[in-house]
PDB file of C-alpha atoms in Angstrom:
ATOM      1  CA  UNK G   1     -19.736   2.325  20.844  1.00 47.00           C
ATOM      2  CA  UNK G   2     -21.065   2.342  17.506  1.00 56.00           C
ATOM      3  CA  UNK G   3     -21.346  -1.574  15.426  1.00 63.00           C
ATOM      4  CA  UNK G   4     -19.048  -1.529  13.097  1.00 71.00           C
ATOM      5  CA  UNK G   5     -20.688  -2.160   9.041  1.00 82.00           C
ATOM      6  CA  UNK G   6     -18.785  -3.706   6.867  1.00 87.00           C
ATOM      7  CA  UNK G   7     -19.085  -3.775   2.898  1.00 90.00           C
ATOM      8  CA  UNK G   8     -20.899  -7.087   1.798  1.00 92.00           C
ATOM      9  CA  UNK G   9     -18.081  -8.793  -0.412  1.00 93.00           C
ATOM     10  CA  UNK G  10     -20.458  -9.647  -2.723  1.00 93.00           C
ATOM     11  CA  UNK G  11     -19.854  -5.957  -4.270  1.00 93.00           C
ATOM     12  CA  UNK G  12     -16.353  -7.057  -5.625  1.00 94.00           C
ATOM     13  CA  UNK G  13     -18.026  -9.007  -8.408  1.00 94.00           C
ATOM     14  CA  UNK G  14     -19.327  -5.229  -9.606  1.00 94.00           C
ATOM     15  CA  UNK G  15     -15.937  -4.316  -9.889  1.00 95.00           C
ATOM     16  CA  UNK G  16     -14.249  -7.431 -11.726  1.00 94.00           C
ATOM     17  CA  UNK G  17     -12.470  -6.026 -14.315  1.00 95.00           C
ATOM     18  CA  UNK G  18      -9.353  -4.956 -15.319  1.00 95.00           C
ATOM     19  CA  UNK G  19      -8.035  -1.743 -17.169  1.00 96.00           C
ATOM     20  CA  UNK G  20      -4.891  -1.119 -18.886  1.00 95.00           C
ATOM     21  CA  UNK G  21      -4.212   1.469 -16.406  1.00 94.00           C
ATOM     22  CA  UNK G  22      -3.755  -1.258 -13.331  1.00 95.00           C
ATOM     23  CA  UNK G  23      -0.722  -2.467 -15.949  1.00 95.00           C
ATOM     24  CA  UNK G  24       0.740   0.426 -16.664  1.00 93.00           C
ATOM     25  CA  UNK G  25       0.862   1.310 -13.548  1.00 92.00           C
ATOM     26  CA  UNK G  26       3.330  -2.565 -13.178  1.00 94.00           C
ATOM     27  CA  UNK G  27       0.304  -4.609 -11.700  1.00 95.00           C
ATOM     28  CA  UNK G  28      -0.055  -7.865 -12.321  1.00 96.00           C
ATOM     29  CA  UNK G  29      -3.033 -10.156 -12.117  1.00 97.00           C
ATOM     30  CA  UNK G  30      -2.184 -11.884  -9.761  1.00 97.00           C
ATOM     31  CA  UNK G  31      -1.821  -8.530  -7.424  1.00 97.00           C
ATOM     32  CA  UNK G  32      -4.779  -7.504  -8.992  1.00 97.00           C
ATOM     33  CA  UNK G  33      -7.103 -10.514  -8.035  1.00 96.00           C
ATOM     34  CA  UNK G  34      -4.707 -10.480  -4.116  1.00 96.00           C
ATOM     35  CA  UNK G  35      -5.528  -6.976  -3.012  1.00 97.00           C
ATOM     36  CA  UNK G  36      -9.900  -7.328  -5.210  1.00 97.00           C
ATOM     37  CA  UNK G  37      -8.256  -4.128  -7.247  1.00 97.00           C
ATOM     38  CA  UNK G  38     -11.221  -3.812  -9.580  1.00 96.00           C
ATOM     39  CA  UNK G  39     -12.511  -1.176 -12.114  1.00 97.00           C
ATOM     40  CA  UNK G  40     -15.949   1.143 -11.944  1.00 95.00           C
ATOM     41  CA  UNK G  41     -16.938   1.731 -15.482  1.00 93.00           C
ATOM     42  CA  UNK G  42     -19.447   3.929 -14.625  1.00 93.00           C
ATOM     43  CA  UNK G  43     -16.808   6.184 -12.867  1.00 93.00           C
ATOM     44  CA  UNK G  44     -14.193   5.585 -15.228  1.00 94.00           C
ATOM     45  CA  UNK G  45     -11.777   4.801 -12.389  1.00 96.00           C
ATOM     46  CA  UNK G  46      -9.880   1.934 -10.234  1.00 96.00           C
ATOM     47  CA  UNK G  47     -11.134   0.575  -7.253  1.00 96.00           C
ATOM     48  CA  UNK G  48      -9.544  -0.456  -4.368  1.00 96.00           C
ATOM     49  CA  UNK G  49     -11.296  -2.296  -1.030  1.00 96.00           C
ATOM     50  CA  UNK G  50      -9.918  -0.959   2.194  1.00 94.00           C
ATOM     51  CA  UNK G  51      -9.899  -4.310   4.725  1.00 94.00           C
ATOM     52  CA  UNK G  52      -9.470  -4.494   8.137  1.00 89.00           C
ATOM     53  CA  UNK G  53      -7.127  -6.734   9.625  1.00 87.00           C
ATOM     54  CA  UNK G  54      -9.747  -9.508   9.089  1.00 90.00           C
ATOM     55  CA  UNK G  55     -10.553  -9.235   5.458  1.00 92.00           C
ATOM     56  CA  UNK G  56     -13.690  -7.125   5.946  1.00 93.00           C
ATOM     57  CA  UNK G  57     -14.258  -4.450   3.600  1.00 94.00           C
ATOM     58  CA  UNK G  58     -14.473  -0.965   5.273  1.00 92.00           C
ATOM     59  CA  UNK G  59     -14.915   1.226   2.004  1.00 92.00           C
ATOM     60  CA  UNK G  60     -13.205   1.669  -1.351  1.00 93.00           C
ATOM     61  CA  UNK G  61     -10.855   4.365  -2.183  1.00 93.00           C
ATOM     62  CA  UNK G  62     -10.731   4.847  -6.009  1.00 94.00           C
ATOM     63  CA  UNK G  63      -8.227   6.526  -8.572  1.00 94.00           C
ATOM     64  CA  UNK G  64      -9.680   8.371 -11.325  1.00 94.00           C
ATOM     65  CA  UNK G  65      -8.586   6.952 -14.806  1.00 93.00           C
ATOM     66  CA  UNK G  66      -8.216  10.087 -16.432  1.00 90.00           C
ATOM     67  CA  UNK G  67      -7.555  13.100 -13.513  1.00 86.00           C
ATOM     68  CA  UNK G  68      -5.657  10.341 -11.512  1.00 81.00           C
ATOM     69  CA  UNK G  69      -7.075  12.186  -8.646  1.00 85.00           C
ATOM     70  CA  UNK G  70      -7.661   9.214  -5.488  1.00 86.00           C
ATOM     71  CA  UNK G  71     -10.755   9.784  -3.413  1.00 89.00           C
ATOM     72  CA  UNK G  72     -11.519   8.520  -0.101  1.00 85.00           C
ATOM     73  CA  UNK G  73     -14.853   8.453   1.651  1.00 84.00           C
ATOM     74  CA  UNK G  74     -14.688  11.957   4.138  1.00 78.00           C
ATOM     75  CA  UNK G  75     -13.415  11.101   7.466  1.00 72.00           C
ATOM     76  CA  UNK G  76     -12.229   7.584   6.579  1.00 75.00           C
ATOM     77  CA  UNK G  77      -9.844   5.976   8.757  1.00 80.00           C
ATOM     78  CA  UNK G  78      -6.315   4.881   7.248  1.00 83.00           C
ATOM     79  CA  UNK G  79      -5.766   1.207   8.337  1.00 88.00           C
ATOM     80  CA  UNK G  80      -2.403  -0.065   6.974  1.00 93.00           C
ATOM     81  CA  UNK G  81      -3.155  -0.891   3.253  1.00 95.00           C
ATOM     82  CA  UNK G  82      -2.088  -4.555   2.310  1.00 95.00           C
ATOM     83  CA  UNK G  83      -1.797  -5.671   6.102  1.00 94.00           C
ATOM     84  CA  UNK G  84      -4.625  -8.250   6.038  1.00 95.00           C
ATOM     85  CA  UNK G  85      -2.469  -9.160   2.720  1.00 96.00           C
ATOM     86  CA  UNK G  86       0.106  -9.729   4.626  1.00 96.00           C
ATOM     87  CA  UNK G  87      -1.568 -11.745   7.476  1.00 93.00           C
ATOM     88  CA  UNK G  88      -3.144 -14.330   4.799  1.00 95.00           C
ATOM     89  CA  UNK G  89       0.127 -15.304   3.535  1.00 95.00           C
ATOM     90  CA  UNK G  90       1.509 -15.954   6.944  1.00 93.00           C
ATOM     91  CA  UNK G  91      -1.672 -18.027   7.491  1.00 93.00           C
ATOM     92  CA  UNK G  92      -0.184 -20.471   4.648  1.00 94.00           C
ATOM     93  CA  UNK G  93       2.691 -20.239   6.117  1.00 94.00           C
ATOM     94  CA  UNK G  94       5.305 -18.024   4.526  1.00 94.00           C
ATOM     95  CA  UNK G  95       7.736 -16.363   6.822  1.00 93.00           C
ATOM     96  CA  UNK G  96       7.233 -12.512   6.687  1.00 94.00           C
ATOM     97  CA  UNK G  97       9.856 -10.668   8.522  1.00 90.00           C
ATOM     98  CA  UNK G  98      10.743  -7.415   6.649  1.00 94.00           C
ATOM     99  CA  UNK G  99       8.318  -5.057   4.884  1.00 97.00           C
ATOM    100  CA  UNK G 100       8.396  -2.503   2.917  1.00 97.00           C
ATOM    101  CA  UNK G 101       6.487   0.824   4.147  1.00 97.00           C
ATOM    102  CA  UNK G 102       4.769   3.162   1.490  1.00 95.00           C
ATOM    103  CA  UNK G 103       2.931   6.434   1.383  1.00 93.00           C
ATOM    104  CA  UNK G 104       0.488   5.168  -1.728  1.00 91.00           C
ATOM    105  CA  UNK G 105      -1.369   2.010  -2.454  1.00 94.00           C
ATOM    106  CA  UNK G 106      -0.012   1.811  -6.164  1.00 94.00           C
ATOM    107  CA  UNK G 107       3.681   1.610  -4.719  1.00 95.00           C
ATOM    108  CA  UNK G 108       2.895  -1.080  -2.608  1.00 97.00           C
ATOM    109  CA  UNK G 109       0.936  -3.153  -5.354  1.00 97.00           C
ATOM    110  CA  UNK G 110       4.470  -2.812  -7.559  1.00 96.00           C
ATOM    111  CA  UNK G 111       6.412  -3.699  -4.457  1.00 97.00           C
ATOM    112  CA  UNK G 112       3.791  -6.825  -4.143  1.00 97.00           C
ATOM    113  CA  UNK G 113       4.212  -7.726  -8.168  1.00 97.00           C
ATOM    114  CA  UNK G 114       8.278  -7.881  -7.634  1.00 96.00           C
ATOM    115  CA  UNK G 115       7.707 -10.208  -4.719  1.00 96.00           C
ATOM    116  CA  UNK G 116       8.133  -8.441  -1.769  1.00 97.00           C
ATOM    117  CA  UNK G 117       5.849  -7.446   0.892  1.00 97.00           C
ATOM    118  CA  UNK G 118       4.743  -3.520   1.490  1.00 97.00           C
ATOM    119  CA  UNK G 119       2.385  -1.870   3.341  1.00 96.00           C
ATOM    120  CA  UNK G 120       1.123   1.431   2.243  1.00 96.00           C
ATOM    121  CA  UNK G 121      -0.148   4.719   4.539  1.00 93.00           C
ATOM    122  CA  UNK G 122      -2.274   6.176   2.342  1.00 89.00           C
ATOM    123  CA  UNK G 123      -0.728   9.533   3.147  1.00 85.00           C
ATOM    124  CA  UNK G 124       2.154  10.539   5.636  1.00 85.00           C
ATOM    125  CA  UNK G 125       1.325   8.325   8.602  1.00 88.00           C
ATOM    126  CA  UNK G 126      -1.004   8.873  11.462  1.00 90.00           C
ATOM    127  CA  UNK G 127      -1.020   7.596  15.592  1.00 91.00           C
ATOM    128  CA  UNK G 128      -2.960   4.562  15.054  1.00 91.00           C
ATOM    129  CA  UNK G 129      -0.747   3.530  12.112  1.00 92.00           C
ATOM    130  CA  UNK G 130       2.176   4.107  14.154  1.00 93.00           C
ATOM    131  CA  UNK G 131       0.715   2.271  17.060  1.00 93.00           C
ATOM    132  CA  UNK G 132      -0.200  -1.026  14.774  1.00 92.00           C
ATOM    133  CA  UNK G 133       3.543  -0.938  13.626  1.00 93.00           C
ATOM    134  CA  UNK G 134       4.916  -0.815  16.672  1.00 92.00           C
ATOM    135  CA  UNK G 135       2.467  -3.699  17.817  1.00 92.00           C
ATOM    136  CA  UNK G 136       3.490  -5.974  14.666  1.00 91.00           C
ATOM    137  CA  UNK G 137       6.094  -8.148  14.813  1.00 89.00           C
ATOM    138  CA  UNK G 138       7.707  -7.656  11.707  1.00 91.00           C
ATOM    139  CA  UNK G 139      11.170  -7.121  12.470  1.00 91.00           C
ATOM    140  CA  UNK G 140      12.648  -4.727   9.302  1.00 95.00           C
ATOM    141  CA  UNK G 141      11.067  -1.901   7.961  1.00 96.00           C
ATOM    142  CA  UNK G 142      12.127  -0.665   5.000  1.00 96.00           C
ATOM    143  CA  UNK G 143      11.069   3.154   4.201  1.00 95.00           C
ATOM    144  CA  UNK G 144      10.210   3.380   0.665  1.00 94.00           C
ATOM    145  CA  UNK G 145       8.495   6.448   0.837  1.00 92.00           C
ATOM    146  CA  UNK G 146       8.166   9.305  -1.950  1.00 90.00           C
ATOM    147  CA  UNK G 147      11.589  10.662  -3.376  1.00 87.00           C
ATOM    148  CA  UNK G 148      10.218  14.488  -1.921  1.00 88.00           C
ATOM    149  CA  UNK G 149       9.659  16.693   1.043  1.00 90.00           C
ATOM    150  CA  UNK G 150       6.487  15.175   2.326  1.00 90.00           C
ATOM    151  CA  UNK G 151       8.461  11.503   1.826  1.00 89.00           C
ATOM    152  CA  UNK G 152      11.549  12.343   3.716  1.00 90.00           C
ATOM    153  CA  UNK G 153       8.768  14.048   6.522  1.00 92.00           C
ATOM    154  CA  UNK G 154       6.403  10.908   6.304  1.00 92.00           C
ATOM    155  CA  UNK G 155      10.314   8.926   6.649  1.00 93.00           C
ATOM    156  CA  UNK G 156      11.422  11.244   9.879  1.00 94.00           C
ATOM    157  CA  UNK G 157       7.978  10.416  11.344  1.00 94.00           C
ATOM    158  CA  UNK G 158       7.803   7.023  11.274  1.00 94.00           C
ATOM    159  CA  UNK G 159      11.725   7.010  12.594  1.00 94.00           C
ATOM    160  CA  UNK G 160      10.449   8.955  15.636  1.00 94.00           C
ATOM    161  CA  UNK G 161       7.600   6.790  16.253  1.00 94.00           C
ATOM    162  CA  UNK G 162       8.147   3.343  15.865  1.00 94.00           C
ATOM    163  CA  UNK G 163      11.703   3.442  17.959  1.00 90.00           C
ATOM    164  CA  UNK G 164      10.851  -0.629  18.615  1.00 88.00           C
ATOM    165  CA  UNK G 165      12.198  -1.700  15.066  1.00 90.00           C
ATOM    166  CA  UNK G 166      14.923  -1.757  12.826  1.00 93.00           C
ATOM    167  CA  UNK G 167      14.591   0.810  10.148  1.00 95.00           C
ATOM    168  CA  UNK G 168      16.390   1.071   7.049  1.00 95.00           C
ATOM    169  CA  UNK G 169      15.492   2.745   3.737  1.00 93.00           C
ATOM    170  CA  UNK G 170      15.981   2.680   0.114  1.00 90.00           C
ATOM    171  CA  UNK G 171      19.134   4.704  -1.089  1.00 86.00           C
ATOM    172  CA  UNK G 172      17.263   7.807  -2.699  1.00 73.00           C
ATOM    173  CA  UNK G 173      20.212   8.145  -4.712  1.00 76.00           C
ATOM    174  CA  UNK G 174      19.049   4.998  -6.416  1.00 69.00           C
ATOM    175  CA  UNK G 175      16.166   6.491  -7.698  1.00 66.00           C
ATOM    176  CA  UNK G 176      17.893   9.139  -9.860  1.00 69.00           C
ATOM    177  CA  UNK G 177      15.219  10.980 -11.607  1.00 74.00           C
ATOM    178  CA  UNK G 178      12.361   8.705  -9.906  1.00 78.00           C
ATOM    179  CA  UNK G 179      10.324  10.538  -7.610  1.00 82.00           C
ATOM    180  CA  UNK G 180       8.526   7.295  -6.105  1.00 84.00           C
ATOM    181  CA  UNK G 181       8.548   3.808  -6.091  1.00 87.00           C
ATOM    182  CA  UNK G 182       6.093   3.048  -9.229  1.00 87.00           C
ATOM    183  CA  UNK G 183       8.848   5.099 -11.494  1.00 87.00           C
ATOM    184  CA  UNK G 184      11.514   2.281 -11.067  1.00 88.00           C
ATOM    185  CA  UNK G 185      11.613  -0.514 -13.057  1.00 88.00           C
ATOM    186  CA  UNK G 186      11.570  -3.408 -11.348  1.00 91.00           C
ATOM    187  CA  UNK G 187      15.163  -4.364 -11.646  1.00 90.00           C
ATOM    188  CA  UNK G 188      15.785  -1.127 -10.113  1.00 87.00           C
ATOM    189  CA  UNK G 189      13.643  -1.717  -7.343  1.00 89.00           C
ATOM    190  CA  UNK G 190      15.558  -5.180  -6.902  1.00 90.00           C
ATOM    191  CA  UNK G 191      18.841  -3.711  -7.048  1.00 89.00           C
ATOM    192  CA  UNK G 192      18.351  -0.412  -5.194  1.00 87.00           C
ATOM    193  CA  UNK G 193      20.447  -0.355  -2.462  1.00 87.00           C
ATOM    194  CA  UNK G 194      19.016  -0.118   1.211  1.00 90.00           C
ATOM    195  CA  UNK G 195      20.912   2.120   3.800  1.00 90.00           C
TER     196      UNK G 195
END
């Protein structure tokens, strides 16, 4: 079994800066400086550390400022993006029972800035995602995944594999012409209703 190599943390400080993309995409600082969402001037695009349940920094998936294409390093696992997130504020404390489950990173971070908790997929879902869920302990799980085919497939999956929760899901009739999460406001997001 290969050792595991983690990215020294020290590389965030490379990264420390903001763009006005993070905001309009509804970040907020304090998400920003949460989840070490930085920027690559050199790149021209956002970056985003991928932890481990620990805090340790796997890689960095990045969205391009201009293309707003997101690259991952090739063959990169998926953990569950904003988990370790998740863990620290239950370390201080703070009761976490329901989250909010998300195909992309930037829906999450807007669920985080209108105080609620979300964990993104980066994608569809996968086995080992599955397999954490069911293994958590949060009790709710509310689907908030795209308002499109590969959402209500990514939504279907996760109902068939994580049978050891309660599922809901935001009322995609609340969403009107949104197709995701990051097109609500957030008093839309707050008010959407949850069948």
């Amino acid at each position: 079994k290969q050792k595991m190599i983690y990215i020294d943390k020290a590389v965030l400080a490379k990264f420390r800066y903001t763009h006005p993309y993070m905001f309009k995409r509804k970040l907020n600082l304090d998400v920003i400086r949460k989840f070490d969402i930085g920027y690559d001037s050199e790149n021209d695009c956002i970056t985003f550390p991928i932890k481990d349940p620990n805090g340790n920094i796997l890689y960095f998936a990045t969205r391009n400022v201009s293309n707003k294409f997101f690259s991952y390093p090739e063959y990169a696992d998926k953990p569950l993006y904003g988990m370790f997130e998740i863990l620290r504020e239950r370390k201080k404390g703070v009761i976490i029972n329901e989250v909010y489950i998300c195909e992309s990173m930037l829906d999450a971070l807007f669920i985080w800035a209108c105080g609620k908790y979300a964990i993104a997929l980066n994608g569809t879902g996968s086995k080992e995602q599955y397999e954490l869920l069911r293994k958590s302990d949060f009790r709710l799980l509310i689907l908030a995944t795209d308002n499109d085919k590969a959402g209500i497939k990514a939504r279907e999956k996760l109902r068939e594999n994580v049978k050891n929760k309660f599922i809901v899901e935001i009322d995609y009739k609340s969403y009107r012409e949104c197709k995701d999460i990051n097109d609500m406001t957030e008093e839309q997001f707050l008010n959407a209703d949850i069948i």
